[in-house]
Coordinates of C-alpha atoms in Angstrom, one line a residue:
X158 CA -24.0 106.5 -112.6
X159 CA -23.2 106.0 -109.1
X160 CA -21.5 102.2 -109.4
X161 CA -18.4 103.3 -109.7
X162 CA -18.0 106.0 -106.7
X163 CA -20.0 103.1 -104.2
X164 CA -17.4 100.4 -105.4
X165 CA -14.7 103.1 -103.9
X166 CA -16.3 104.0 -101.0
X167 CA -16.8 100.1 -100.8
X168 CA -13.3 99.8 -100.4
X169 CA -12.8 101.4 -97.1
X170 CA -13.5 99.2 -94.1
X171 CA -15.5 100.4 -91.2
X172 CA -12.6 99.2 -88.4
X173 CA -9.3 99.3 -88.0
X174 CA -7.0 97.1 -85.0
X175 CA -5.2 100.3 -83.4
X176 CA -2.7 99.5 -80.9
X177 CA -3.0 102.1 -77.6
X178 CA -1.3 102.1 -74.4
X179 CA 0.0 98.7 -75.7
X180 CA -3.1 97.6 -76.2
X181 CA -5.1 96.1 -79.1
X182 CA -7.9 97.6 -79.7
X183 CA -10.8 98.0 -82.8
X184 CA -11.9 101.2 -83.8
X185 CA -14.0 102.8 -86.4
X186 CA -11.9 104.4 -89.2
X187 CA -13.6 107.8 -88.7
X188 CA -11.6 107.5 -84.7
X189 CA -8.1 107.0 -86.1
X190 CA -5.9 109.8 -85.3
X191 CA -2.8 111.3 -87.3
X192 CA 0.6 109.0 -86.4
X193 CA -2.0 106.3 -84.7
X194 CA -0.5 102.7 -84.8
X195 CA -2.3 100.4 -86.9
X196 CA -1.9 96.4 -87.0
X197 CA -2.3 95.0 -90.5
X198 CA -3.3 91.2 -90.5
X199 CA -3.5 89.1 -93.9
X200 CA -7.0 89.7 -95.8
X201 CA -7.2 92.9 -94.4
X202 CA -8.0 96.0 -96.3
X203 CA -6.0 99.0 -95.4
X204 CA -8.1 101.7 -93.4
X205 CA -5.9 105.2 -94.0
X206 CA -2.8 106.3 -96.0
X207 CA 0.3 105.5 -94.2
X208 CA 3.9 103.8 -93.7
X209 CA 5.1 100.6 -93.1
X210 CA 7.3 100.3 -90.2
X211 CA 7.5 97.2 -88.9
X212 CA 6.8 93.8 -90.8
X213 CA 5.9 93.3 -94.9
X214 CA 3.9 92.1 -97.4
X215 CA 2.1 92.0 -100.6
X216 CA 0.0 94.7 -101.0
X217 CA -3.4 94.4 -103.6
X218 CA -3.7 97.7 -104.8
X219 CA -5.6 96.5 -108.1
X220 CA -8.8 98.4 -107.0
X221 CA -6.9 101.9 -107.0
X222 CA -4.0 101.6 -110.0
X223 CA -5.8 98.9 -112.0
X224 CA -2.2 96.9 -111.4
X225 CA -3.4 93.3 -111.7
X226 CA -0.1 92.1 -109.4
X227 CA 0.7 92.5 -105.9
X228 CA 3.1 95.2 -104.7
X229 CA 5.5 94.5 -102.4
X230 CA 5.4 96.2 -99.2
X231 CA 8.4 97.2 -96.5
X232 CA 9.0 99.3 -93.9
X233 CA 9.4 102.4 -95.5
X234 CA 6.8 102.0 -98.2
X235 CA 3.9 103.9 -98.2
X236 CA 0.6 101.8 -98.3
X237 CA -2.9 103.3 -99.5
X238 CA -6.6 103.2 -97.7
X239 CA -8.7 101.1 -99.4
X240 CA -5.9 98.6 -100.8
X241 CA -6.3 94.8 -99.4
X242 CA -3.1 93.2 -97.6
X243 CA -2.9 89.7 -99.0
X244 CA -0.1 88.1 -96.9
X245 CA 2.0 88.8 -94.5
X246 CA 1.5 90.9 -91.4
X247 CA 2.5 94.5 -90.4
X248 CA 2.5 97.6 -88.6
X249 CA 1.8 100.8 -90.2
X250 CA 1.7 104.4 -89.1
X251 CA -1.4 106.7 -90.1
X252 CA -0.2 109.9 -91.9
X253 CA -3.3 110.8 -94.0
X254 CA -7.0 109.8 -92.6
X255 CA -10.5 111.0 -93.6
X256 CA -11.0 113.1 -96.6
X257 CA -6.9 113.6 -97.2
X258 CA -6.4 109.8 -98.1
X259 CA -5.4 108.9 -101.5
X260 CA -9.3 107.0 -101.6
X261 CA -11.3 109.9 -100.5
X262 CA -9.2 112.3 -103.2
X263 CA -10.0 110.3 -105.5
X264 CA -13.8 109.3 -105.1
X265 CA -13.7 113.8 -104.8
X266 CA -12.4 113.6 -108.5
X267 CA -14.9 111.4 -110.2
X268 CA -18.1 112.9 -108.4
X269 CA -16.5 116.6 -109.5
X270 CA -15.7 115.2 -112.9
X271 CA -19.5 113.5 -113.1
X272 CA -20.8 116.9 -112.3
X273 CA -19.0 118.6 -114.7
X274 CA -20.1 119.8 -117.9
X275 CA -17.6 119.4 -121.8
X276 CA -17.9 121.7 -124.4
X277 CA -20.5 119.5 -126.2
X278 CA -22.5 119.7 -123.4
X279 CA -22.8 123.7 -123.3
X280 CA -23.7 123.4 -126.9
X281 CA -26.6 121.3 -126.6
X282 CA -27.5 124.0 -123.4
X283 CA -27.5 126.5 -125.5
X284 CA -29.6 124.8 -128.5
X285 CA -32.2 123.5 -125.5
X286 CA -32.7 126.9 -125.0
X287 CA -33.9 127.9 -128.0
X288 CA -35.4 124.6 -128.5
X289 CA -37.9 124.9 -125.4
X290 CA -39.4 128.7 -127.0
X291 CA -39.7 126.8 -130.5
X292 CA -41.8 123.9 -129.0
X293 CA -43.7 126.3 -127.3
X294 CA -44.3 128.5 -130.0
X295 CA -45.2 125.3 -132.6
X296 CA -47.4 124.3 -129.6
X297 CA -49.3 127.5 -129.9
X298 CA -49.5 127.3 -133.7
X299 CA -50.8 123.8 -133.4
X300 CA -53.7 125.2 -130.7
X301 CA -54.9 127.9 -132.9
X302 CA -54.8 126.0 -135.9
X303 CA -57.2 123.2 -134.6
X304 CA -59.3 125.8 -133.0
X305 CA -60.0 127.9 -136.0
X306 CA -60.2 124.8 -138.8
X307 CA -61.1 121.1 -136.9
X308 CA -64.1 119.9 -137.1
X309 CA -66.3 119.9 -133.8
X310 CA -65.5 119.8 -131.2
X311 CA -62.6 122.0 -132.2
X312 CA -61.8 123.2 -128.8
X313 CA -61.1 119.3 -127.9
X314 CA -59.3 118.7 -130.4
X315 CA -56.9 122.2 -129.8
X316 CA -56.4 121.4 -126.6
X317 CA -55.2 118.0 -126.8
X318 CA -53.1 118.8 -130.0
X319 CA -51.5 121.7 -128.4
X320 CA -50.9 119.5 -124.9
X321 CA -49.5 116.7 -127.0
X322 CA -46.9 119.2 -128.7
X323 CA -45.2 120.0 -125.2
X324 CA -45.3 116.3 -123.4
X325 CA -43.8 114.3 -126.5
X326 CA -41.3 117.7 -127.1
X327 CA -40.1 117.4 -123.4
X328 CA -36.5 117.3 -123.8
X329 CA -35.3 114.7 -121.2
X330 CA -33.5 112.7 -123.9
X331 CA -31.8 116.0 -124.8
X332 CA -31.0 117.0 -121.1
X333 CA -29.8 113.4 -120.4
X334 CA -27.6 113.0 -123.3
X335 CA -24.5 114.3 -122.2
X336 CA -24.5 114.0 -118.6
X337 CA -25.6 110.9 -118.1
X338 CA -22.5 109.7 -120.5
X339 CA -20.3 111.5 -118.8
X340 CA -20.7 110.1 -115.5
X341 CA -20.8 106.3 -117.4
X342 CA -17.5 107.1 -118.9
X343 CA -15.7 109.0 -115.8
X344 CA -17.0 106.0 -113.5
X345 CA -15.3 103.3 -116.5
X346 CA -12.4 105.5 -116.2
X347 CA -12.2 105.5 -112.3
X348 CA -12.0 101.9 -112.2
X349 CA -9.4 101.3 -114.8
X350 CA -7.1 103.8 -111.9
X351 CA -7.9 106.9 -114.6
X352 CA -8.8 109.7 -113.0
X353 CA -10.2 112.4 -115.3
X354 CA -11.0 116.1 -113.4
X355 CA -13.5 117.4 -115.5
X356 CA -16.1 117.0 -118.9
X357 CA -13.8 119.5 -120.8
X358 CA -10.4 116.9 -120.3
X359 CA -12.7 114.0 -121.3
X360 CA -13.7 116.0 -124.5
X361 CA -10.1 117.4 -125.1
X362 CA -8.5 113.7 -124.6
X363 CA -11.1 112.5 -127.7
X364 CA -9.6 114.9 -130.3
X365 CA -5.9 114.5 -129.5
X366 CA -3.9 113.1 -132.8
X367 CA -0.2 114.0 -131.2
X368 CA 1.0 112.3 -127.5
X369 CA 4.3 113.8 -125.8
X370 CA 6.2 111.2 -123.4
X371 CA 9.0 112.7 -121.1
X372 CA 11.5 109.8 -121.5
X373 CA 12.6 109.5 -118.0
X374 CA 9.7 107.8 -115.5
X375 CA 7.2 107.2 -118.3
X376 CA 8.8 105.4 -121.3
X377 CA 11.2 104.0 -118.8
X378 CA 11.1 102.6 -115.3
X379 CA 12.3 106.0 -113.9
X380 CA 15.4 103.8 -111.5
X381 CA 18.4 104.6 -113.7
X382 CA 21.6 102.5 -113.0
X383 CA 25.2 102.7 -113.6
X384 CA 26.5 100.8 -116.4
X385 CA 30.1 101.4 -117.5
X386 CA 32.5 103.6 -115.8
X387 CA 35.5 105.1 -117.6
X388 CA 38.2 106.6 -116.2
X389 CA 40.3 108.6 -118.8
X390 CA 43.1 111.0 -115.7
X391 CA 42.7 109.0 -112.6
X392 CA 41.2 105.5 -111.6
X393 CA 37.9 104.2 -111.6
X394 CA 37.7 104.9 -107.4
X395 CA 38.3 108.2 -107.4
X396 CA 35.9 108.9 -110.3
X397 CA 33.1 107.9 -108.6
X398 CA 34.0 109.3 -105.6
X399 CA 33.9 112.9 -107.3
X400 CA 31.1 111.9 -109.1
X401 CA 29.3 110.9 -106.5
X402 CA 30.2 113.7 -104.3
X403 CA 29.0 116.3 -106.9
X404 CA 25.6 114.4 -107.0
X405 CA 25.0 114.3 -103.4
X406 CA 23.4 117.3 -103.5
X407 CA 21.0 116.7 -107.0
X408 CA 17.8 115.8 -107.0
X409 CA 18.2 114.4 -110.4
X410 CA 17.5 110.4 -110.9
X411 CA 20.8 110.0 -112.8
X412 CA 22.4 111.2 -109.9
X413 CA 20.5 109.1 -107.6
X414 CA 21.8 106.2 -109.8
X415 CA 25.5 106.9 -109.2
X416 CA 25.2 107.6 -105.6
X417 CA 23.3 104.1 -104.8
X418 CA 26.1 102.6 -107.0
X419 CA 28.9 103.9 -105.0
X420 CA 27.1 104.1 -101.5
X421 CA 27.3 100.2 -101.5
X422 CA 31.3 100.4 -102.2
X423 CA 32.3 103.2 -100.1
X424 CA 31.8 105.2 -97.2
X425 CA 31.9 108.8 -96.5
X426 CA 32.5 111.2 -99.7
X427 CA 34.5 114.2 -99.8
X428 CA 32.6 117.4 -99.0
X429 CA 31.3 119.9 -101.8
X430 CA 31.5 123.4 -101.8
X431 CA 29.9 126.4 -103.7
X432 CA 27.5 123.4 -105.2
X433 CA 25.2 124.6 -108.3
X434 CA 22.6 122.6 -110.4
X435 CA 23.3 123.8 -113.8
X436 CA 19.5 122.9 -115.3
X437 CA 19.8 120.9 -118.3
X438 CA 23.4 120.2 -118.2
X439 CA 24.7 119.0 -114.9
X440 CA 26.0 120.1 -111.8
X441 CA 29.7 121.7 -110.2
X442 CA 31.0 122.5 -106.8
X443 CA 34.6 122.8 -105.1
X444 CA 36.0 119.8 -103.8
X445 CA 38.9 119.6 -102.1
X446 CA 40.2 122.9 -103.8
X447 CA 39.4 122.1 -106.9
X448 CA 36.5 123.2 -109.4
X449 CA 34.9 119.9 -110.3
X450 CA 31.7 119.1 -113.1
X451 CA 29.9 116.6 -113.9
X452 CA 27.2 116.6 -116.7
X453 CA 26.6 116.3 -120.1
X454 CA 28.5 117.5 -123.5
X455 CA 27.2 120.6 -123.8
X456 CA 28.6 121.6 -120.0
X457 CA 32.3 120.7 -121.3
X458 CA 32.3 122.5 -124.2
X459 CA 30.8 125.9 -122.1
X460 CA 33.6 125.0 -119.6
X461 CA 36.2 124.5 -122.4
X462 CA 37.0 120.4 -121.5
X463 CA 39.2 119.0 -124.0
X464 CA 37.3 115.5 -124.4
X465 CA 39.8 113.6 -127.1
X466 CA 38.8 110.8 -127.4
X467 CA 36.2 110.3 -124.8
X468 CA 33.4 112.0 -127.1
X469 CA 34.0 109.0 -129.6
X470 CA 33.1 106.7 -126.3
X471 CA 30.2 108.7 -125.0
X472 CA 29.0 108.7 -128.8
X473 CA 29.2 104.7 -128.5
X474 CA 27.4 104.6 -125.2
X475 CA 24.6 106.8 -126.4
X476 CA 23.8 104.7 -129.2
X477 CA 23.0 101.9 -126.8
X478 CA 21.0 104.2 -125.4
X479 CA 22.9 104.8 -122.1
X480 CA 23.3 108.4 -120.7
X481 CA 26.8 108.7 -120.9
X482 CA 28.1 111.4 -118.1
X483 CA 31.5 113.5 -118.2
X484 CA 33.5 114.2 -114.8
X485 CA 35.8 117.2 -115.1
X486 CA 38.5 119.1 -112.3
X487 CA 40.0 122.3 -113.2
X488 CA 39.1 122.1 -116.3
X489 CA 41.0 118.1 -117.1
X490 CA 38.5 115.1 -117.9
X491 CA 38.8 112.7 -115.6
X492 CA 36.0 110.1 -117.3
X493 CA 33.1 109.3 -118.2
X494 CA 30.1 107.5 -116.0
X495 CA 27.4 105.6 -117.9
X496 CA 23.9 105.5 -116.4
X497 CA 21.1 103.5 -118.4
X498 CA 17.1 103.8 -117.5
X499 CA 15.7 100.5 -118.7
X500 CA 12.6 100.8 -120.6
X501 CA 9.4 99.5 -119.6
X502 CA 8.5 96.1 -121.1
X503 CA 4.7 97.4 -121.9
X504 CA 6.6 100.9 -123.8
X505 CA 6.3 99.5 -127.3
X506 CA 2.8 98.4 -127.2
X507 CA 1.8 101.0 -125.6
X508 CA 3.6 103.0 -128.9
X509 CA 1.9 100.5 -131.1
X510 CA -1.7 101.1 -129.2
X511 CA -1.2 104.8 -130.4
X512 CA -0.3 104.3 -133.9
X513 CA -3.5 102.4 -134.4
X514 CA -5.6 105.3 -132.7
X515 CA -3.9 107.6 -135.3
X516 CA -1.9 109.3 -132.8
X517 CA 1.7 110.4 -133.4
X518 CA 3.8 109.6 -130.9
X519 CA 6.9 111.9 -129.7
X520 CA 9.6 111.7 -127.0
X521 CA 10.7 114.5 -125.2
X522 CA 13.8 114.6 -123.3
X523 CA 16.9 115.9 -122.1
X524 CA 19.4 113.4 -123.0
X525 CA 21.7 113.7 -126.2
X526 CA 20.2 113.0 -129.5
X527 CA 21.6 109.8 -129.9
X528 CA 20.8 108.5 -126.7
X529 CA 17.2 109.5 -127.4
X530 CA 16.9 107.8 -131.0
X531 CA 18.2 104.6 -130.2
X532 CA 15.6 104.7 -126.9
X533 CA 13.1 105.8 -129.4
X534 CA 14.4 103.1 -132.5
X535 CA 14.0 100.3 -130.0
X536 CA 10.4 101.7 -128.9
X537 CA 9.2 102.9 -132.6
X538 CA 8.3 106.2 -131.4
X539 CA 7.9 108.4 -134.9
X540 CA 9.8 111.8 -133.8
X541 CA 12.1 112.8 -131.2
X542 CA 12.7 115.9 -129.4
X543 CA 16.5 115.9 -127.5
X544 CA 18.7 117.9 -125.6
X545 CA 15.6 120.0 -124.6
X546 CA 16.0 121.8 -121.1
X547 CA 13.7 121.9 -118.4
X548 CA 12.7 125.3 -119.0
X549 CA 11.8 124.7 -122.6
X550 CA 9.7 121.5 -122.6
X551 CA 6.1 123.8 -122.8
X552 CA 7.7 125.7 -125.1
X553 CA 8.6 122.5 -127.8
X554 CA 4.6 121.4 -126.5
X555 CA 3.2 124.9 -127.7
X556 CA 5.3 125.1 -130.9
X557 CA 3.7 121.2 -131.7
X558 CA 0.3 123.1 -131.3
X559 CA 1.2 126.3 -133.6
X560 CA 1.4 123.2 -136.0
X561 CA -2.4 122.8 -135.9
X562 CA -1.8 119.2 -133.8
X563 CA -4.0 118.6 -130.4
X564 CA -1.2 117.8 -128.0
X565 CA -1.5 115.4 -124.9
X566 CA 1.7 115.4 -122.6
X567 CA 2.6 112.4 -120.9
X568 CA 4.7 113.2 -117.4
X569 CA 5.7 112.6 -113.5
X570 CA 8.0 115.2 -113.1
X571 CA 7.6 118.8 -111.5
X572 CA 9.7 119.8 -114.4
X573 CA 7.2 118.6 -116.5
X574 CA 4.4 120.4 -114.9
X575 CA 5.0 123.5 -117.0
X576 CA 4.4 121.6 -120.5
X577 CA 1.5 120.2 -119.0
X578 CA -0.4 122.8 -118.2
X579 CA 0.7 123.8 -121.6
X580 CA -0.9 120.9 -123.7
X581 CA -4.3 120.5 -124.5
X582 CA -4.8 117.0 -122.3
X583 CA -1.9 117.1 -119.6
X584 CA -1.9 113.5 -118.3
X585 CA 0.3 113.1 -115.0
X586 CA 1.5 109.2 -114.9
X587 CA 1.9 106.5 -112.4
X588 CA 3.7 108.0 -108.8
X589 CA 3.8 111.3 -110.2
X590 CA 5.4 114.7 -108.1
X591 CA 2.2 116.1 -106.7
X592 CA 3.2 119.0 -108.8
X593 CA 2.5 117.3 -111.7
X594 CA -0.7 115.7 -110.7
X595 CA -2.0 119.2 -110.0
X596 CA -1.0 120.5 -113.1
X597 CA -2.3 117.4 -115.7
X598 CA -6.3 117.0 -116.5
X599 CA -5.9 113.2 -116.3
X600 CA -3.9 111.6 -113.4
X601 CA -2.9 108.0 -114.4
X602 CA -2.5 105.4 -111.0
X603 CA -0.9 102.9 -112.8
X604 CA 2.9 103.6 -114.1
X605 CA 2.2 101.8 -117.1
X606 CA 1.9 104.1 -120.5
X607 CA -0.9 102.0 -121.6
X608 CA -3.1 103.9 -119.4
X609 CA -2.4 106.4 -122.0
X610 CA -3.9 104.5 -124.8
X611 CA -6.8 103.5 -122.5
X612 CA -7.7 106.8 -121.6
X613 CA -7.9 107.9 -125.2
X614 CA -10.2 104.8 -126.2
X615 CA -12.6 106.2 -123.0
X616 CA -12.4 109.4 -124.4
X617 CA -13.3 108.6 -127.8
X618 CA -15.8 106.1 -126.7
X619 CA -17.7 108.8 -124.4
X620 CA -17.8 111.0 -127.3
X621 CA -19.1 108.5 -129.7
X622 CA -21.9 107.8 -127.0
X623 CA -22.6 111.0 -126.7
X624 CA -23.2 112.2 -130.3
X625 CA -25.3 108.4 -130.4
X626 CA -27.3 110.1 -128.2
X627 CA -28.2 113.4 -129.0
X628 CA -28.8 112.0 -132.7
X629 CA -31.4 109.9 -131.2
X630 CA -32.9 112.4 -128.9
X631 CA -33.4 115.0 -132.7
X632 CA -34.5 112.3 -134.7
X633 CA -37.5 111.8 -131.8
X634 CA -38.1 115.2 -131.8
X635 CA -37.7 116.1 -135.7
X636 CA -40.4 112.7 -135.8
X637 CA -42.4 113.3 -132.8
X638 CA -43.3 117.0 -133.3
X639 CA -45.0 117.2 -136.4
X640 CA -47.2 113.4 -135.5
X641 CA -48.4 115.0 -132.3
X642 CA -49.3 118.3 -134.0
X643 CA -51.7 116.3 -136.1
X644 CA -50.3 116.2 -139.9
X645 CA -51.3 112.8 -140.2
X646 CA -54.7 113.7 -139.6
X647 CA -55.8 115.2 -142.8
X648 CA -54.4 112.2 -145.0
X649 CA -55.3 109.1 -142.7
X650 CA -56.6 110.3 -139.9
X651 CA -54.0 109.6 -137.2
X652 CA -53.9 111.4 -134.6
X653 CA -51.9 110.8 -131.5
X654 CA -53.1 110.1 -128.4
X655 CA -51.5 111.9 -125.2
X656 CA -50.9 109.4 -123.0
X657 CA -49.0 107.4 -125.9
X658 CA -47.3 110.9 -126.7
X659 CA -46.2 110.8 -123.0
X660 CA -45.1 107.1 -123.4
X661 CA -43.1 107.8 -126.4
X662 CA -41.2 110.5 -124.5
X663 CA -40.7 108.2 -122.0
X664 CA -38.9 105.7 -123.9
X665 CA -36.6 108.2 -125.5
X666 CA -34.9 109.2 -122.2
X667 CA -35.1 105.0 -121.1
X668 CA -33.3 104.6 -124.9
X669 CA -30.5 107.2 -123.9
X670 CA -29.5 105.9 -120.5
X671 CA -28.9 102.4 -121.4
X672 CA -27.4 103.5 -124.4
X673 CA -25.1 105.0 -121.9
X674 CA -24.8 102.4 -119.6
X675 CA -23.1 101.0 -122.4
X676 CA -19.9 102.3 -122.0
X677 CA -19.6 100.3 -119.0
X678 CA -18.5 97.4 -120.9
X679 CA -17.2 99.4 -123.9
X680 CA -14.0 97.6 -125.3
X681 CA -10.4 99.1 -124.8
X682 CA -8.6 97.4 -127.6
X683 CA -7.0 98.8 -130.9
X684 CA -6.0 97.1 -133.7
X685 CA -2.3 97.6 -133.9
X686 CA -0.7 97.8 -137.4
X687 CA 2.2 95.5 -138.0
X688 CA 3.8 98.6 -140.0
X689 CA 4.1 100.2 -137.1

């Protein structure tokens, strides 16, 4: 039960090369300070969270994410305790060390996730404890009725019915059941990079038949670039200057996208006043004396922009899939930047995974409708939810529930964290805000939405196990009982001896934990139907 947290811990080494006072020197992990300066040399593993600064490589981090390829690593990047440097050497900065490193949050998880208990698992507390008072009470019954009728000498033969009743109706197998598939299944999780906080999730994640992606960071890459510009009152320059100015001050990644498109083409941008993040639509400020917006349909028709023509072109970009973006000033279109996320290359597999689980899938998002369905067409995602703000993504995952469906929502965002706290499973993906980590009952390491599929198959698998075992552990007792009471004895005069009694109740609990230990090489493919 414990393989999986000692392969973590495992993954720390015991010294680290810290340069101090210019000097080289190696030092336990537990002595490295906050901001200390560590030397990174090829086959090393990485002691504490930190930041390149000086030097790059490839970075293993296959242990932790379950990604099977190198990452490459600059100064900059952030690099994980526990990961292996394969080539390359560099310097790194400590900014998280002892129990605040990624490693030791996570090895936290799995032994609180072990140690918690599902639904099913309260169940069978609550039939052991009526259990135990029957067994006692049937052991009583068995004592009194070899005392009064067996043949000499009857005491004997009371005693050691009545003893045999309570050692074979021990209820180890019953106790062991859920637990000890529980912490099989969170371990097998853990090393696939899926963290699961509690029994309850792990339950929850079984009995989901509806998944909810946000588009953006999930289905797609999440690094959204510019595609098309198209200027409609002024040139192509000065629109993405304005544009670009207006997104300066967003947070938003289709924002990012145009301001790393135009940072590499022009210097600085004029300055924004009275700037404003309309949610779900776009942004405005006042530049240069004018009142400028950029953003989507919906924000030109509030602000009464004639588009002409221009909503035919954004009509034709959408159906490509691209995010097509208007630019307005005092209320005159100036044109129309494109941005296009591209979709991840395991998205449609990971769709297809689903569909053989069962599971509908749905995309969530904020784009236009056609934007979404042609993302959606070219991923084969059943139903799609568009133009849905921020503010109203836990509502569209509670109205999926009022339909009778178990949701599980798929996110990264902290806009997402709302909807999923809202769902049944919330599963936080890949680099996730930490928002949305703290929000989800499954955090995903890896940035791949097959993770999602995976975590389902644990899920289901764990279950499975778990009803495997408690059917075993009844049919032992529902056999056992009424043998070691004796009711073989009248007919063919069987009757069981303690110490095999104590043998038999031996093996059950043996038969439960390696039926457990199963899980550890239980198998996470689906057969994927080719109408899907």
């Amino acid at each position: 039960t414990s393989l999986a947290i000692k392969r973590l811990i495992g993954l720390q080494p015991r010294t680290a090369r810290v340069i101090r006072n210019g000097k080289e020197i190696d030092l336990p992990v537990e002595e490295i300070g906050l901001d200390e300066t560590i030397r990174i040399r090829p086959g090393d593993r990485i002691p504490v969270d930190g930041v390149v600064f000086e030097g790059s490589s490839h970075v293993d981090e296959s242990m932790l994410t379950g990604e099977p390829m190198p990452v490459e690593k600059g100064p900059g990047d952030e690099v994980f305790g526990g990961t292996l440097n394969t080539q390359g050497s560099f310097l790194m900065r400590a900014t998280r060390i002892g129990r605040d490193t990624a490693l030791a949050h996570i090895i936290e998880l799995v032994r609180q996730a072990q140690a918690s208990k599902p639904p099913i698992g309260r169940l069978v507390d609550k039939v052991a404890a009526v259990f135990v008072p029957v067994v006692v009470a049937v052991a009583v019954v068995t004592f009194i009725v070899w005392y009064l009728y067996a043949p000499e000498p009857h005491l004997a033969y009371a005693v050691v019915t009545g003893m045999t009743v309570l050692v074979i109706a021990c209820p180890c197998a019953l106790g062991l059941a859920t637990p000890i598939s529980i912490m099989v299944g969170v371990g097998r999780a853990a090393e696939h990079g899926i963290l699961i906080r509690n029994g309850e999730a792990l339950q929850r994640a079984g009995q989901v038949n509806t998944v909810v992606f946000d588009k953006t960071g999930t289905l797609t890459e999440g690094r959204p670039q510019v595609t098309s510009v198209w200027p409609v009152a002024t040139d192509e320059r000065h629109l993405l200057r304005i544009a670009a100015a207006l997104e300066a001050g967003s947070e938003h990644p289709l924002g990012q996208a145009i301001l790393e498109h135009v940072a590499a083409k022009e210097g600085e941008l004029p300055g924004v006043e009275g700037f404003e993040a309309l949610a779900g639509s776009g942004v405005r400020g006042r530049i240069e004396g004018r009142d400028c917006l950029i953003g989507n349909r919906r924000l030109m028709e509030t602000e009464a922009v004639a588009l002409g023509d221009a909503a035919q072109r954004a009509a034709d970009l959408a159906a490509r899939g691209e995010t097509p973006m208007f630019v307005a000033c005092n209320g005159q279109l100036l044109g129309i930047v494109s941005v296009a996320d591209r979709i991840r290359k395991e998205s449609r597999e990971a769709v297809e995974r689903l569909h053989g689980l069962g599971i509908e899938v749905v995309m969530l998002t904020g784009d236009s409708r056609r934007t979404a369905e042609a993302v959606a067409e070219e991923i084969g995602i059943d139903r799609v939810l568009a133009e849905v703000l921020p503010a109203d993504k836990r509502n569209e995952v509670s109205r999926l529930q009022g339909e009778g469906r178990v949701v599980a929502m798929v996110g990264d965002g902290i806009n997402d964290a709302p909807a999923l706290a809202q769902a049944d499973v919330g599963i936080a993906i890949g680099k996730g805000t930490d928002v949305a980590v703290e929000a989800a009952d499954i955090a995903l390491m890896r940035s791949s939405p097959q993770s999602v599929a995976d975590a389902i198959l644990l899920s289901r698998a764990t279950l499975r196990n778990i009803w495997q075992n408690l059917f075993g552990a009844f049919i032992y007792n529902i056999l056992g009982i009424p043998i070691a009471a004796g009711v073989l004895y009248p007919a063919f005069g069987i009757l069981l001896n303690p110490a095999v009694a104590a043998a038999a109740m031996s093996m059950s609990s043996v038969t439960v934990v390696s039926n457990a230990l199963r899980l550890r090489h239980a198998r996470l493919t689906v057969r994927v139907s080719s109408s899907n």
